[in-house]
Coordinates of C-alpha atoms in Angstrom, one line a residue:
X179 CA -15.3 25.7 -26.6
X180 CA -14.7 27.5 -23.4
X181 CA -11.8 29.9 -22.6
X182 CA -9.9 28.6 -19.6
X183 CA -6.5 29.0 -18.0
X184 CA -4.2 26.1 -18.0
X185 CA -4.9 25.5 -14.4
X186 CA -8.6 25.7 -14.9
X187 CA -8.4 23.3 -17.9
X188 CA -6.5 20.7 -15.7
X189 CA -9.1 21.0 -13.0
X190 CA -11.9 20.6 -15.5
X191 CA -10.3 17.2 -16.3
X192 CA -10.0 16.3 -12.7
X193 CA -13.6 17.1 -12.0
X194 CA -14.8 15.1 -15.0
X195 CA -13.1 12.1 -13.4
X196 CA -14.9 12.6 -10.1
X197 CA -12.1 14.1 -8.2
X198 CA -13.3 16.3 -5.3
X199 CA -10.2 16.2 -3.0
X200 CA -6.6 17.2 -3.7
X201 CA -3.6 16.9 -1.4
X202 CA -1.2 19.7 -2.0
X203 CA 1.5 22.1 -1.0
X204 CA 1.4 25.3 -3.1
X205 CA 4.3 27.2 -4.4
X206 CA 5.1 29.9 -7.1
X207 CA 5.1 27.6 -10.1
X208 CA 1.6 26.2 -9.3
X209 CA -0.2 29.3 -8.0
X210 CA -2.5 29.2 -11.0
X211 CA -3.4 25.6 -10.4
X212 CA -4.2 26.1 -6.8
X213 CA -6.4 29.1 -7.6
X214 CA -8.2 26.9 -10.1
X215 CA -8.7 24.3 -7.3
X216 CA -10.3 27.0 -5.2
X217 CA -12.5 28.3 -7.9
X218 CA -13.8 24.8 -8.6
X219 CA -14.5 24.3 -4.9
X220 CA -12.3 21.3 -4.7
X221 CA -11.3 20.3 -1.1
X222 CA -7.6 20.9 -0.8
X223 CA -5.8 19.2 2.1
X224 CA -2.6 21.1 2.7
X225 CA 0.4 19.5 4.2
X226 CA 3.8 20.5 5.8
X227 CA 5.9 18.3 3.5
X228 CA 5.6 17.2 -0.1
X229 CA 6.2 13.5 0.8
X230 CA 3.1 13.7 3.0
X231 CA 1.0 15.0 0.1
X232 CA 2.0 11.9 -1.9
X233 CA 1.4 9.5 0.8
X234 CA -1.9 11.0 1.7
X235 CA -2.9 10.5 -1.9
X236 CA -1.6 6.9 -1.8
X237 CA -3.6 6.2 1.4
X238 CA -6.7 7.7 -0.2
X239 CA -6.3 5.5 -3.3
X240 CA -5.4 2.3 -1.6
X241 CA -8.2 2.5 0.9
X242 CA -11.0 3.5 -1.5
X243 CA -10.0 2.2 -4.9
X244 CA -10.4 5.7 -6.3
X245 CA -7.6 7.7 -7.8
X246 CA -5.7 9.9 -5.3
X247 CA -4.5 13.3 -6.6
X248 CA -1.8 15.5 -5.2
X249 CA 0.0 18.6 -6.4
X250 CA 3.5 20.0 -5.4
X251 CA 6.0 22.3 -7.0
X252 CA 8.5 20.9 -9.5
X253 CA 12.1 20.0 -8.7
X254 CA 12.6 19.6 -5.0
X255 CA 8.9 19.3 -4.4
X256 CA 8.6 16.4 -6.9
X257 CA 11.7 14.7 -5.5
X258 CA 10.4 15.0 -1.9
X259 CA 7.2 13.3 -3.1
X260 CA 9.0 10.7 -5.2
X261 CA 9.0 8.1 -2.4
X262 CA 5.2 8.1 -2.4
X263 CA 5.0 7.8 -6.2
X264 CA 7.5 5.0 -6.1
X265 CA 5.4 3.3 -3.4
X266 CA 2.3 3.8 -5.5
X267 CA 4.1 2.2 -8.4
X268 CA 5.2 -0.8 -6.4
X269 CA 1.7 -1.2 -4.9
X270 CA -0.1 -0.6 -8.2
X271 CA -2.2 2.3 -7.0
X272 CA -3.7 5.1 -9.2
X273 CA -2.0 8.2 -7.8
X274 CA -1.8 11.3 -9.9
X275 CA 0.9 14.0 -9.3
X276 CA 0.2 17.4 -10.9
X277 CA 3.3 19.6 -10.9
X278 CA 4.8 22.6 -12.5
X279 CA 7.8 23.4 -14.7
X280 CA 10.0 26.3 -15.4
X281 CA 8.4 29.0 -17.7
X282 CA 8.1 28.0 -21.3
X283 CA 10.9 30.2 -22.5
X284 CA 13.3 28.4 -20.1
X285 CA 12.4 24.8 -21.0
X286 CA 15.5 22.8 -21.8
X287 CA 17.8 25.8 -21.4
X288 CA 19.6 24.7 -18.2
X289 CA 19.7 28.3 -17.0
X290 CA 19.1 27.4 -13.4
X291 CA 15.6 28.7 -13.1
X292 CA 13.9 28.2 -9.8
X293 CA 13.3 24.4 -9.0
X294 CA 14.7 23.5 -12.4
X295 CA 15.8 19.9 -13.0
X296 CA 17.9 18.7 -15.9
X297 CA 15.0 16.6 -17.2
X298 CA 12.1 16.3 -14.7
X299 CA 9.8 14.5 -17.1
X300 CA 12.4 11.8 -17.8
X301 CA 13.0 11.4 -14.1
X302 CA 9.3 11.0 -13.4
X303 CA 9.0 8.4 -16.1
X304 CA 11.5 6.1 -14.2
X305 CA 9.1 5.7 -11.3
X306 CA 5.6 6.3 -12.6
X307 CA 3.5 4.4 -15.1
X308 CA 2.9 7.3 -17.4
X309 CA 4.0 11.0 -17.5
X310 CA 3.4 13.9 -19.9
X311 CA 3.9 17.6 -20.2
X312 CA 1.1 20.0 -21.0
X313 CA 2.3 23.0 -23.0
X314 CA -1.0 24.6 -23.9
X315 CA -4.3 25.0 -22.0
X316 CA -6.2 23.5 -24.9
X317 CA -4.4 20.2 -24.5
X318 CA -4.9 19.9 -20.8
X319 CA -8.3 18.0 -20.6
X320 CA -7.1 15.4 -23.1
X321 CA -3.8 14.8 -21.3
X322 CA -5.5 14.5 -18.0
X323 CA -8.0 12.0 -19.5
X324 CA -5.0 10.0 -20.8
X325 CA -3.4 10.1 -17.4
X326 CA -6.5 8.6 -15.8
X327 CA -6.9 6.0 -18.6
X328 CA -3.3 4.9 -18.0
X329 CA -3.6 4.7 -14.3
X330 CA -6.8 2.6 -14.4
X331 CA -5.9 0.3 -17.3
X332 CA -4.2 -3.0 -17.0
X333 CA -1.8 -3.1 -14.0
X334 CA -2.8 0.1 -12.2
X335 CA -0.2 2.6 -11.2
X336 CA 0.7 6.3 -10.7
X337 CA 0.9 9.0 -13.3
X338 CA 2.2 12.6 -13.5
X339 CA 1.5 15.6 -15.6
X340 CA 3.5 18.8 -15.6
X341 CA 2.8 22.3 -16.9
X342 CA 5.1 25.2 -17.3
X343 CA 4.7 28.0 -14.8
X344 CA 3.3 30.5 -17.3
X345 CA 0.7 28.2 -18.9
X346 CA -1.2 27.7 -15.6
X347 CA -2.4 31.3 -16.0
X348 CA -2.5 31.6 -19.8
X349 CA -6.0 31.6 -21.3
X350 CA -7.0 29.7 -24.4
X351 CA -10.0 28.1 -26.1
X352 CA -10.4 24.7 -24.5
X353 CA -12.4 21.6 -25.5
X354 CA -14.7 20.1 -22.9
X355 CA -13.2 17.6 -20.5
X356 CA -13.6 14.0 -21.5
X357 CA -13.3 10.6 -19.8
X358 CA -11.6 7.8 -21.7
X359 CA -12.6 4.3 -20.9
X360 CA -9.8 2.0 -19.6
X361 CA -8.1 0.0 -22.2
X362 CA -9.5 -3.5 -22.6
X363 CA -7.8 -6.1 -20.4
X364 CA -6.5 -9.3 -22.1
X365 CA -9.0 -12.1 -22.0
X366 CA -8.1 -15.4 -20.5
X367 CA -6.8 -17.9 -23.1
X368 CA -9.3 -20.9 -23.1
X369 CA -6.4 -23.3 -23.7
X370 CA -4.5 -22.0 -20.8
X371 CA -7.6 -22.2 -18.6
X372 CA -8.0 -25.8 -19.6
X373 CA -4.4 -26.6 -18.7
X374 CA -4.8 -24.8 -15.4
X375 CA -7.9 -26.8 -14.6
X376 CA -6.1 -30.0 -15.4
X377 CA -3.3 -29.1 -12.9
X378 CA -6.0 -28.3 -10.3
X379 CA -7.8 -31.7 -10.9
X380 CA -4.5 -33.6 -10.5
X381 CA -3.4 -31.8 -7.3
X382 CA -4.0 -33.0 -3.8
X383 CA -2.8 -30.0 -1.7
X384 CA -3.2 -26.8 -3.7
X385 CA -2.5 -23.3 -2.1
X386 CA -3.7 -20.0 -3.5
X387 CA -1.6 -16.8 -3.1
X388 CA -3.2 -13.4 -3.7
X389 CA -2.0 -9.8 -4.0
X390 CA -3.4 -6.4 -4.6
X391 CA -4.1 -7.3 -8.2
X392 CA -6.8 -9.7 -6.9
X393 CA -8.7 -7.2 -4.7
X394 CA -11.7 -7.2 -7.0
X395 CA -11.7 -11.0 -7.4
X396 CA -12.5 -12.0 -3.8
X397 CA -15.8 -13.8 -4.5
X398 CA -14.3 -15.9 -7.4
X399 CA -11.2 -16.7 -5.3
X400 CA -13.2 -17.8 -2.3
X401 CA -15.4 -20.0 -4.6
X402 CA -12.3 -21.6 -6.0
X403 CA -10.8 -22.1 -2.6
X404 CA -13.9 -23.7 -1.1
X405 CA -14.3 -25.9 -4.2
X406 CA -10.7 -27.4 -3.9
X407 CA -10.1 -26.9 -0.1
X408 CA -7.2 -24.6 -0.8
X409 CA -5.9 -22.2 1.8
X410 CA -5.6 -18.6 0.6
X411 CA -2.7 -16.6 1.8
X412 CA -1.5 -13.0 1.2
X413 CA 1.8 -11.5 2.3
X414 CA 0.8 -7.8 2.7
X415 CA -1.3 -6.1 0.0
X416 CA -3.7 -8.9 -0.6
X417 CA -4.7 -9.4 3.0
X418 CA -8.5 -9.5 3.6
X419 CA -9.3 -10.6 0.0
X420 CA -10.3 -13.8 1.8
X421 CA -11.0 -13.0 5.5
X422 CA -8.8 -14.4 8.2
X423 CA -12.1 -15.2 9.9
X424 CA -12.7 -17.8 7.2
X425 CA -10.9 -21.1 7.9
X426 CA -9.4 -20.9 4.4
X427 CA -8.1 -17.4 4.9
X428 CA -4.6 -18.0 6.3
X429 CA -1.7 -15.7 7.5
X430 CA 1.7 -16.4 6.1
X431 CA 2.7 -18.1 9.4
X432 CA -0.1 -20.6 9.2
X433 CA 0.3 -21.2 5.4
X434 CA 4.0 -22.0 5.8
X435 CA 3.2 -25.0 8.0
X436 CA 1.2 -26.4 5.0
X437 CA 3.9 -25.5 2.5
X438 CA 6.0 -28.7 2.7
X439 CA 3.1 -30.8 1.4
X440 CA 1.8 -28.3 -1.1
X441 CA 1.8 -29.6 -4.7
X442 CA 0.2 -26.7 -6.6
X443 CA 0.7 -23.0 -6.3
X444 CA -2.0 -20.8 -7.7
X445 CA -0.9 -17.2 -7.7
X446 CA -3.5 -14.6 -8.6
X447 CA -2.7 -10.9 -9.0
X448 CA 0.5 -11.2 -7.0
X449 CA 4.3 -11.2 -7.5
X450 CA 4.2 -14.3 -5.3
X451 CA 6.9 -12.9 -3.1
X452 CA 6.3 -15.6 -0.4
X453 CA 6.6 -18.8 -2.4
X454 CA 9.2 -17.6 -5.0
X455 CA 12.1 -19.7 -3.9
X456 CA 14.7 -17.9 -1.9
X457 CA 12.7 -14.7 -1.6
X458 CA 10.7 -15.1 1.7
X459 CA 10.1 -18.8 2.0
X460 CA 13.5 -20.5 1.6
X461 CA 12.4 -23.4 -0.7
X462 CA 9.8 -24.9 -2.9
X463 CA 8.4 -28.4 -2.3
X464 CA 9.6 -31.1 -4.6
X465 CA 7.4 -31.5 -7.7
X466 CA 5.5 -28.2 -7.1
X467 CA 3.4 -27.2 -10.1
X468 CA 2.3 -23.6 -10.6
X469 CA -0.4 -21.5 -12.1
X470 CA -0.3 -17.7 -12.4
X471 CA -3.1 -15.3 -13.3
X472 CA -1.9 -11.8 -13.8
X473 CA -2.9 -8.8 -16.0
X474 CA 0.7 -7.9 -16.6
X475 CA 2.4 -10.2 -19.2
X476 CA 5.8 -9.1 -17.9
X477 CA 5.1 -10.9 -14.7
X478 CA 5.2 -14.2 -16.5
X479 CA 8.9 -13.8 -17.4
X480 CA 9.7 -12.4 -14.0
X481 CA 8.5 -15.6 -12.4
X482 CA 7.7 -18.4 -14.8
X483 CA 4.8 -20.7 -14.2
X484 CA 3.7 -24.1 -15.6
X485 CA 0.5 -22.4 -16.8
X486 CA 0.6 -18.6 -17.3
X487 CA -2.8 -16.9 -17.8
X488 CA -2.5 -13.2 -18.8
X489 CA -5.8 -11.8 -17.7
X490 CA -7.7 -9.6 -15.2
X491 CA -7.8 -11.5 -11.9
X492 CA -11.6 -11.5 -11.7
X493 CA -12.1 -12.8 -15.2
X494 CA -9.2 -15.3 -14.9
X495 CA -10.4 -16.7 -11.6
X496 CA -14.0 -16.9 -12.8
X497 CA -13.0 -18.9 -15.9
X498 CA -10.8 -21.2 -13.8
X499 CA -13.7 -21.8 -11.4
X500 CA -15.9 -22.7 -14.4
X501 CA -13.3 -25.0 -15.9
X502 CA -12.6 -26.8 -12.6
X503 CA -16.4 -27.4 -12.1
X504 CA -16.4 -28.9 -15.6
X505 CA -13.5 -31.3 -15.1
X506 CA -14.3 -32.0 -11.4
X507 CA -12.1 -32.1 -8.3
X508 CA -11.8 -34.8 -5.7
X509 CA -11.1 -33.2 -2.3
X510 CA -8.4 -34.8 -0.2
X511 CA -9.8 -36.4 2.9
X512 CA -9.0 -34.4 6.0
X513 CA -7.7 -31.4 4.2
X514 CA -9.8 -28.9 6.1
X515 CA -8.7 -30.4 9.4
X516 CA -5.0 -30.0 8.4
X517 CA -5.7 -26.4 7.6
X518 CA -7.4 -25.8 10.9
X519 CA -4.5 -27.5 12.8
X520 CA -2.0 -25.4 10.9
X521 CA -3.8 -22.2 11.8
X522 CA -4.1 -23.2 15.5
X523 CA -0.4 -24.2 15.7
X524 CA 0.8 -21.0 14.1
X525 CA -1.4 -18.9 16.3
X526 CA 0.1 -20.6 19.4
X527 CA 3.7 -20.2 18.1
X528 CA 3.4 -16.5 17.2
X529 CA 2.5 -15.7 20.8
X530 CA 6.2 -15.7 21.7
X531 CA 6.5 -12.4 19.7
X532 CA 6.1 -10.2 22.7
X533 CA 5.1 -7.6 23.6
X534 CA 4.0 -7.0 20.0
X535 CA 1.3 -9.8 20.0
X536 CA -0.2 -8.6 23.2
X537 CA -0.8 -5.1 21.7
X538 CA -2.0 -6.5 18.4
X539 CA -4.5 -8.8 20.1
X540 CA -6.1 -5.9 22.0
X541 CA -6.1 -3.7 18.9
X542 CA -8.0 -6.3 17.0
X543 CA -10.5 -6.7 19.8
X544 CA -11.4 -3.1 20.0
X545 CA -11.5 -2.3 16.2
X546 CA -14.5 -3.2 14.0
X547 CA -13.9 -5.5 11.0
X548 CA -13.9 -2.5 8.6
X549 CA -11.3 -0.5 10.4
X550 CA -8.3 0.6 8.4
X551 CA -4.8 0.0 9.7
X552 CA -1.5 1.2 8.3
X553 CA 1.5 -0.8 9.4
X554 CA 4.7 1.3 9.2
X555 CA 8.1 -0.3 9.6
X556 CA 8.4 -1.1 13.3
X557 CA 8.5 -4.1 15.5
X558 CA 4.7 -4.1 15.9
X559 CA 4.2 -3.3 12.3
X560 CA 6.3 -6.3 11.2
X561 CA 4.4 -8.6 13.5
X562 CA 1.1 -7.3 12.2
X563 CA 1.8 -8.9 8.8
X564 CA 0.9 -12.2 10.4
X565 CA -0.3 -11.4 13.9
X566 CA -3.1 -9.0 13.2
X567 CA -6.2 -10.7 11.5
X568 CA -7.6 -8.8 8.5
X569 CA -11.2 -9.3 7.5
X570 CA -11.8 -7.1 4.5
X571 CA -9.7 -6.0 1.5
X572 CA -8.2 -2.4 1.5
X573 CA -8.2 -2.3 5.3
X574 CA -4.5 -3.2 5.8
X575 CA -2.2 -0.7 4.1
X576 CA 1.6 -1.1 3.8
X577 CA 4.2 0.5 1.7
X578 CA 4.8 -2.8 -0.1
X579 CA 8.2 -3.8 -1.2
X580 CA 9.5 -0.2 -0.9
X581 CA 9.3 -0.5 2.9
X582 CA 9.3 3.3 3.3
X583 CA 10.2 4.4 6.8
X584 CA 7.8 7.2 7.7
X585 CA 5.0 6.4 5.3
X586 CA 2.5 5.0 7.7
X587 CA 1.2 8.1 9.4
X588 CA 0.6 10.3 6.3
X589 CA -0.9 7.2 4.5
X590 CA -3.3 6.9 7.4
X591 CA -4.3 10.5 7.1
X592 CA -5.2 10.0 3.4
X593 CA -7.1 6.8 4.2
X594 CA -9.2 8.7 6.8
X595 CA -10.0 11.5 4.4
X596 CA -11.3 8.9 1.9
X597 CA -13.2 7.0 4.6
X598 CA -14.4 9.5 7.2
X599 CA -16.8 7.0 8.8
X600 CA -14.3 4.2 9.4
X601 CA -11.8 4.1 12.2
X602 CA -8.2 4.5 11.0
X603 CA -5.2 3.6 13.0
X604 CA -1.6 4.2 12.2
X605 CA 0.9 1.8 13.7
X606 CA 4.3 3.5 13.8
X607 CA 7.6 3.3 15.6
X608 CA 9.4 6.3 17.1
X609 CA 11.9 6.4 14.3
X610 CA 9.5 6.3 11.4
X611 CA 6.9 8.6 13.1
X612 CA 9.5 11.4 13.3
X613 CA 9.8 11.4 9.5
X614 CA 6.3 12.9 9.3
X615 CA 5.6 14.3 12.8
X616 CA 4.9 17.7 11.4
X617 CA 1.7 16.3 9.8
X618 CA 0.1 16.4 13.3
X619 CA -0.5 20.0 12.3
X620 CA -2.3 18.8 9.2
X621 CA -4.4 16.4 11.2
X622 CA -5.5 19.2 13.5
X623 CA -6.1 21.8 10.8
X624 CA -8.4 19.5 8.8
X625 CA -9.7 17.4 11.8
X626 CA -8.5 14.1 10.4
X627 CA -9.4 11.7 13.1
X628 CA -6.6 9.2 12.9
X629 CA -5.4 7.3 16.0
X630 CA -1.6 7.2 15.8
X631 CA 0.2 4.6 17.9
X632 CA 3.8 5.5 18.4
X633 CA 5.7 2.4 19.8
X634 CA 8.7 4.1 21.4
X635 CA 11.8 2.0 22.0
X636 CA 14.2 4.9 21.6
X637 CA 15.8 3.3 18.7
X638 CA 15.6 2.2 15.1
X639 CA 14.8 -1.2 16.7
X640 CA 15.4 -3.5 13.8
X641 CA 18.6 -1.8 12.8
X642 CA 19.9 -1.9 16.4
X643 CA 19.1 -5.6 16.7
X644 CA 20.8 -6.4 13.4
X645 CA 23.9 -4.4 14.3
X646 CA 24.2 -6.1 17.7
X647 CA 23.7 -9.6 16.4
X648 CA 25.7 -9.4 13.1
X649 CA 28.5 -7.0 14.0
X650 CA 29.8 -8.1 17.3
X651 CA 27.5 -5.8 19.3
X652 CA 28.6 -2.6 17.6
X653 CA 25.7 -0.1 17.4
X654 CA 26.0 2.8 15.0
X655 CA 23.4 5.6 14.6
X656 CA 20.5 3.4 15.6
X657 CA 20.0 4.8 19.2
X658 CA 17.6 7.7 19.3
X659 CA 16.9 10.6 21.6
X660 CA 13.1 11.4 21.4
X661 CA 10.8 14.1 22.6
X662 CA 8.0 13.4 25.0
X663 CA 5.5 12.3 22.4
X664 CA 2.5 13.1 24.6
X665 CA 3.6 16.6 25.2
X666 CA 4.6 17.0 21.6
X667 CA 1.2 15.9 20.4
X668 CA -0.6 18.2 22.9
X669 CA 1.5 21.1 21.7
X670 CA -0.1 20.6 18.2
X671 CA -3.6 20.4 19.8
X672 CA -3.7 16.6 19.5
X673 CA -5.2 14.6 22.3
X674 CA -2.6 12.2 23.7
X675 CA -2.1 9.4 26.2
X676 CA 0.8 7.3 27.4
X677 CA 0.8 3.5 27.8
X678 CA 3.6 1.5 29.5
X679 CA 2.1 -2.0 29.4
X680 CA -0.5 -4.0 27.4
X681 CA -3.0 -4.0 30.2
X682 CA -3.3 -0.2 29.9
X683 CA -3.8 -0.3 26.1
X684 CA -7.4 -1.3 25.8
X685 CA -8.8 1.6 27.8
X686 CA -6.6 4.0 26.0
X687 CA -7.7 2.7 22.6
X688 CA -11.4 2.8 23.4
X689 CA -11.1 6.3 24.6
X690 CA -9.1 7.3 21.5
X691 CA -11.7 5.8 19.2
X692 CA -14.5 7.6 20.9
X693 CA -12.7 11.0 20.7
X694 CA -13.5 11.7 17.0
X695 CA -10.5 13.8 16.3
X696 CA -6.8 13.0 16.0
X697 CA -5.3 11.1 18.9
X698 CA -1.8 10.0 19.6
X699 CA -1.0 7.1 22.0
X700 CA 2.7 6.9 23.0
X701 CA 3.4 3.2 23.9
X702 CA 6.7 3.1 25.9
X703 CA 8.6 -0.1 25.1
X704 CA 12.0 -0.8 26.9
X705 CA 14.9 -0.8 24.4
X706 CA 15.9 -4.3 23.2
X707 CA 12.9 -5.9 24.9
X708 CA 11.0 -6.9 21.8
X709 CA 11.3 -10.4 20.5
X710 CA 12.3 -10.4 16.8
X711 CA 9.3 -10.8 14.5
X712 CA 11.4 -12.1 11.6
X713 CA 11.1 -15.9 12.3
X714 CA 7.7 -15.9 10.6
X715 CA 8.6 -13.5 7.8
X716 CA 11.9 -15.2 6.7
X717 CA 11.2 -18.7 8.2
X718 CA 13.9 -21.3 8.3
X719 CA 13.7 -24.4 6.1
X720 CA 12.2 -27.3 8.1

């Protein structure tokens, strides 16, 4: 055994799990922990707001597949970071929050100690997968190991551990840190696989839907798709699992054109938000059959399927491929041509979403296939869901169903820390960017070379459009007065440029990508000039 402080014992557990970077904002309750970070020579990326710490950890995890770790003070610090934890929960990413607590003698007393919450642990448990308190240094390595085990087992998700203020510096005999293997995933039921293969054999026009749960199953899904001539479509998180450069890798805009004749939905590692009737797409074709493969058994009651296979996406897809090979599949004549025509028609139709598509086209031209893009809630961000081709998984990062305004820029910072050799671009709007503008200082301090695109229409553009169209033109609190973003960026020491038209954008992007450090491009867009991108996200029933 080794004598360690509580902070040192936590860090020993982090190091054992390969953690070398922590995003954090120190405060009194976690001084002992941050000192332990320093002593262990972990890289600590400081921030100017707790929410940024959480979103940087989220971007780190989503872009790399490795757990992202951040630390903030309890109470208001945890609450400020809660949006990022909730996003990690919704996007199934392993993000660990390490926080403090009031001193041991004040636990549960309700005396109003600094940063005290009535029940922080209970609050955390409502939006993370697993949370626990560490009340003795000797327990820390085991609790940390359990946190990682929970994050990486089954349906992945965030976790949190808290430690009372005084325990971070208390010394005690501590067992060596350990790594617990992920809990075994449920194995595909052979009978369910046979039933699924029978549905596939009898289908003429199947369509495959994928989400973030299928990121590691790309090879198996592509093999299945090519075997049965099925288009593969993702809404947000699964984009790139099958490349949009492949004729079977479709955007939602192209896939919807094939939806009326689809007779089988195969959903792998996804909530199936697009095809779930009335959610995004307004209907399901008559007689549609469905197969779901998901590691989370709760998904099967949330959206019932004709055949429900509870299994890891990779294992389930591999078994389905083998079973379909065994029973055989007769491809429909002309299916590939129909798919190509749908893609071409959708590509032509989305060109009316201007000026967003003009900017996205140029952005795709100048970025390599492995570049990482975060979308942010903005008119260009929305259009990117279907108007920006994605070629590799983990290269298009959104805040998922949380739709957190302001998440894109700090998420991009974390992605760049995890992937220093890849270009990282944050698509933001003027409204959302101002939620985290202070993190320009973080980008400069740690030389995080993200290219941030601020599309400035001097409004919460989507809100303003909705107000004008749905409430007789009455606009309330959606017009904005903004700083000069170029001057603001330069005041932080960030290189900056201004663009007022798409024809200026390519040169600005190429220069930004060659800079190496953080760059901001302010793209000036006249208010109310953007065509609504929503016709392809909530399409009408044909």
